[in-house]
Amino acid sequence: MSYTYHYASPLGGITLASDGRHLTGLWFDGQKYFSSTLEKTHEPKDLPVFAQAAEWLDLYFSGKDPSFTPPLSLNGTSFQKSVWEILLSIPYGKTMTYKEIAGKIAQKQGLSSMSAQAVGGAVGHNPISLIIPCHRVVGSDGRLTGYAGGTEKKEKLLMMETSRLSF
């Protein structure tokens, strides 16, 4: 059984999903691949993991870098999971390119290179937006390419993060 929770963010509604103990999904309502990992049978329910995720989102949208990650359970291929693990390492207010991520994956797997397009596919299918910060991935030239929630949201998220950093 899957459970859902709705969060009202400054950028629109967000639906969260859980297996009862872990966060399994977080999507802006209506985004591409919306609820892609959500079981067909699910019900709204207040759960401790949703309280943790809502606290994380409250901190994030108030301009703070949350110092914790709610418990996550990721359903994907080993390649996707390796990409999502790298996304989790991108610091608040910073970005990384698809090419840089491809280089890290190639190095980790002992390969000479890796397709940035393959990385893009894994980034685009990230089931836990924001907490796994796929919005922090940009094109090699710094352009804001692709974001399942829409590039306008990606731009707002990055602007919010960088405007709150103190140098």
Short mmCIF file of C-alpha atoms in Angstrom, two decimals:
data_model
loop_
_atom_site.label_atom_id
_atom_site.label_comp_id
_atom_site.label_asym_id
_atom_site.label_seq_id
_atom_site.Cartn_x
_atom_site.Cartn_y
_atom_site.Cartn_z
CA MET A 1 0.00 0.00 0.00
CA SER A 2 1.21 3.48 -0.86
CA TYR A 3 0.29 6.65 0.96
CA THR A 4 0.15 10.25 -0.23
CA TYR A 5 0.31 13.69 1.27
CA HIS A 6 -0.23 17.08 -0.33
CA TYR A 7 2.03 20.05 0.36
CA ALA A 8 1.27 23.63 -0.73
CA SER A 9 4.53 25.25 -1.86
CA PRO A 10 5.14 28.79 -3.11
CA LEU A 11 5.63 27.25 -6.59
CA GLY A 12 2.46 25.18 -6.56
CA GLY A 13 1.12 21.96 -5.11
CA ILE A 14 3.43 19.08 -4.37
CA THR A 15 2.36 15.46 -3.96
CA LEU A 16 4.46 13.21 -1.76
CA ALA A 17 4.31 9.41 -1.68
CA SER A 18 5.43 6.89 0.91
CA ASP A 19 5.55 3.16 1.51
CA GLY A 20 4.63 3.88 5.14
CA ARG A 21 8.20 4.39 6.38
CA HIS A 22 10.15 6.04 3.54
CA LEU A 23 9.54 8.82 1.06
CA THR A 24 9.15 7.17 -2.36
CA GLY A 25 8.03 10.14 -4.44
CA LEU A 26 7.83 13.92 -4.52
CA TRP A 27 6.41 15.69 -7.56
CA PHE A 28 5.10 19.11 -8.43
CA ASP A 29 1.46 18.50 -9.29
CA GLY A 30 1.14 17.81 -13.01
CA GLN A 31 4.87 17.57 -13.75
CA LYS A 32 6.25 15.20 -16.37
CA TYR A 33 6.36 11.65 -14.98
CA PHE A 34 4.01 12.78 -12.19
CA SER A 35 3.47 9.92 -9.73
CA SER A 36 5.49 7.55 -11.92
CA THR A 37 6.50 5.43 -8.92
CA LEU A 38 3.19 5.68 -7.07
CA GLU A 39 1.27 2.42 -6.72
CA LYS A 40 -2.20 2.38 -8.26
CA THR A 41 -3.69 1.70 -4.82
CA HIS A 42 -2.86 4.55 -2.46
CA GLU A 43 -4.56 6.65 0.15
CA PRO A 44 -3.92 10.00 1.83
CA LYS A 45 -2.47 9.55 5.31
CA ASP A 46 -0.52 11.51 7.91
CA LEU A 47 2.77 9.72 8.50
CA PRO A 48 5.97 10.66 10.36
CA VAL A 49 7.92 10.57 7.07
CA PHE A 50 5.51 13.14 5.60
CA ALA A 51 6.01 15.36 8.66
CA GLN A 52 9.79 15.12 8.13
CA ALA A 53 9.44 15.87 4.41
CA ALA A 54 7.12 18.84 5.13
CA GLU A 55 9.68 20.16 7.64
CA TRP A 56 12.39 19.80 4.98
CA LEU A 57 10.22 21.64 2.44
CA ASP A 58 9.33 24.38 4.95
CA LEU A 59 13.03 24.99 5.61
CA TYR A 60 13.89 24.85 1.92
CA PHE A 61 11.18 27.29 0.84
CA SER A 62 12.09 29.66 3.68
CA GLY A 63 15.54 29.94 2.08
CA LYS A 64 17.44 27.59 4.37
CA ASP A 65 19.51 24.59 3.40
CA PRO A 66 17.89 21.68 5.31
CA SER A 67 20.55 19.84 7.29
CA PHE A 68 18.84 16.47 7.04
CA THR A 69 17.26 14.17 4.48
CA PRO A 70 14.04 12.31 5.25
CA PRO A 71 14.30 8.52 4.87
CA LEU A 72 14.17 7.71 1.16
CA SER A 73 13.42 4.54 -0.77
CA LEU A 74 14.32 4.74 -4.45
CA ASN A 75 12.88 2.50 -7.10
CA GLY A 76 15.01 2.54 -10.23
CA THR A 77 17.80 0.84 -12.10
CA SER A 78 21.28 0.66 -10.61
CA PHE A 79 22.37 3.29 -13.16
CA GLN A 80 19.55 5.65 -12.17
CA LYS A 81 20.34 5.15 -8.48
CA SER A 82 24.02 5.96 -9.08
CA VAL A 83 23.01 9.20 -10.83
CA TRP A 84 20.55 10.10 -8.05
CA GLU A 85 23.28 9.47 -5.47
CA ILE A 86 25.46 12.05 -7.22
CA LEU A 87 22.54 14.50 -7.31
CA LEU A 88 22.26 14.20 -3.52
CA SER A 89 25.89 15.37 -3.28
CA ILE A 90 25.33 18.65 -5.16
CA PRO A 91 25.46 21.40 -2.53
CA TYR A 92 22.65 23.90 -2.00
CA GLY A 93 23.11 26.86 -4.34
CA LYS A 94 25.55 25.03 -6.63
CA THR A 95 25.07 23.31 -9.97
CA MET A 96 26.67 20.43 -11.83
CA THR A 97 26.52 19.64 -15.54
CA TYR A 98 25.21 16.45 -17.10
CA LYS A 99 28.73 15.98 -18.51
CA GLU A 100 30.31 16.25 -15.04
CA ILE A 101 27.90 13.65 -13.69
CA ALA A 102 28.64 11.39 -16.69
CA GLY A 103 32.36 11.74 -15.91
CA LYS A 104 31.81 10.76 -12.28
CA ILE A 105 29.76 7.72 -13.29
CA ALA A 106 32.35 6.67 -15.88
CA GLN A 107 35.16 7.01 -13.33
CA LYS A 108 33.21 5.03 -10.73
CA GLN A 109 32.54 2.24 -13.26
CA GLY A 110 36.09 2.24 -14.66
CA LEU A 111 34.95 3.45 -18.08
CA SER A 112 36.64 6.00 -20.33
CA SER A 113 33.38 7.89 -20.88
CA MET A 114 29.65 7.87 -20.26
CA SER A 115 26.78 9.38 -22.20
CA ALA A 116 25.55 12.70 -20.85
CA GLN A 117 22.23 11.88 -22.56
CA ALA A 118 21.91 8.69 -20.50
CA VAL A 119 22.56 10.77 -17.39
CA GLY A 120 19.88 13.22 -18.56
CA GLY A 121 17.37 10.38 -18.80
CA ALA A 122 18.12 9.28 -15.24
CA VAL A 123 17.99 12.86 -13.95
CA GLY A 124 14.63 13.39 -15.68
CA HIS A 125 13.14 10.29 -14.06
CA ASN A 126 14.15 11.27 -10.52
CA PRO A 127 11.09 10.33 -8.44
CA ILE A 128 11.89 12.60 -5.47
CA SER A 129 12.26 16.13 -6.87
CA LEU A 130 13.79 18.89 -4.75
CA ILE A 131 15.14 16.60 -2.02
CA ILE A 132 17.13 14.79 -4.71
CA PRO A 133 18.06 18.09 -6.40
CA CYS A 134 17.72 17.39 -10.11
CA HIS A 135 17.02 21.12 -10.56
CA ARG A 136 20.74 21.72 -9.86
CA VAL A 137 21.80 19.98 -13.08
CA VAL A 138 22.51 22.25 -16.04
CA GLY A 139 23.84 21.96 -19.58
CA SER A 140 27.57 22.19 -20.29
CA ASP A 141 27.18 25.84 -21.26
CA GLY A 142 25.24 26.62 -18.07
CA ARG A 143 21.84 26.66 -19.80
CA LEU A 144 18.83 25.45 -17.87
CA THR A 145 17.91 22.40 -19.86
CA GLY A 146 15.07 20.07 -19.02
CA TYR A 147 13.25 19.79 -15.74
CA ALA A 148 10.23 17.56 -15.24
CA GLY A 149 8.57 20.35 -13.21
CA GLY A 150 9.23 22.85 -16.02
CA THR A 151 12.27 25.03 -16.70
CA GLU A 152 10.51 28.09 -15.22
CA LYS A 153 10.33 26.29 -11.85
CA LYS A 154 13.95 25.19 -12.22
CA GLU A 155 15.00 28.79 -12.78
CA LYS A 156 13.02 29.99 -9.75
CA LEU A 157 14.48 27.26 -7.54
CA LEU A 158 18.06 28.06 -8.56
CA MET A 159 17.49 31.80 -8.19
CA MET A 160 16.01 31.24 -4.74
CA GLU A 161 18.99 29.15 -3.67
CA THR A 162 21.69 31.47 -5.00
CA SER A 163 20.02 34.65 -3.73
CA ARG A 164 19.94 33.25 -0.17
CA LEU A 165 23.63 32.36 -0.03
CA SER A 166 25.94 34.68 1.85
CA PHE A 167 29.37 35.17 0.39
#
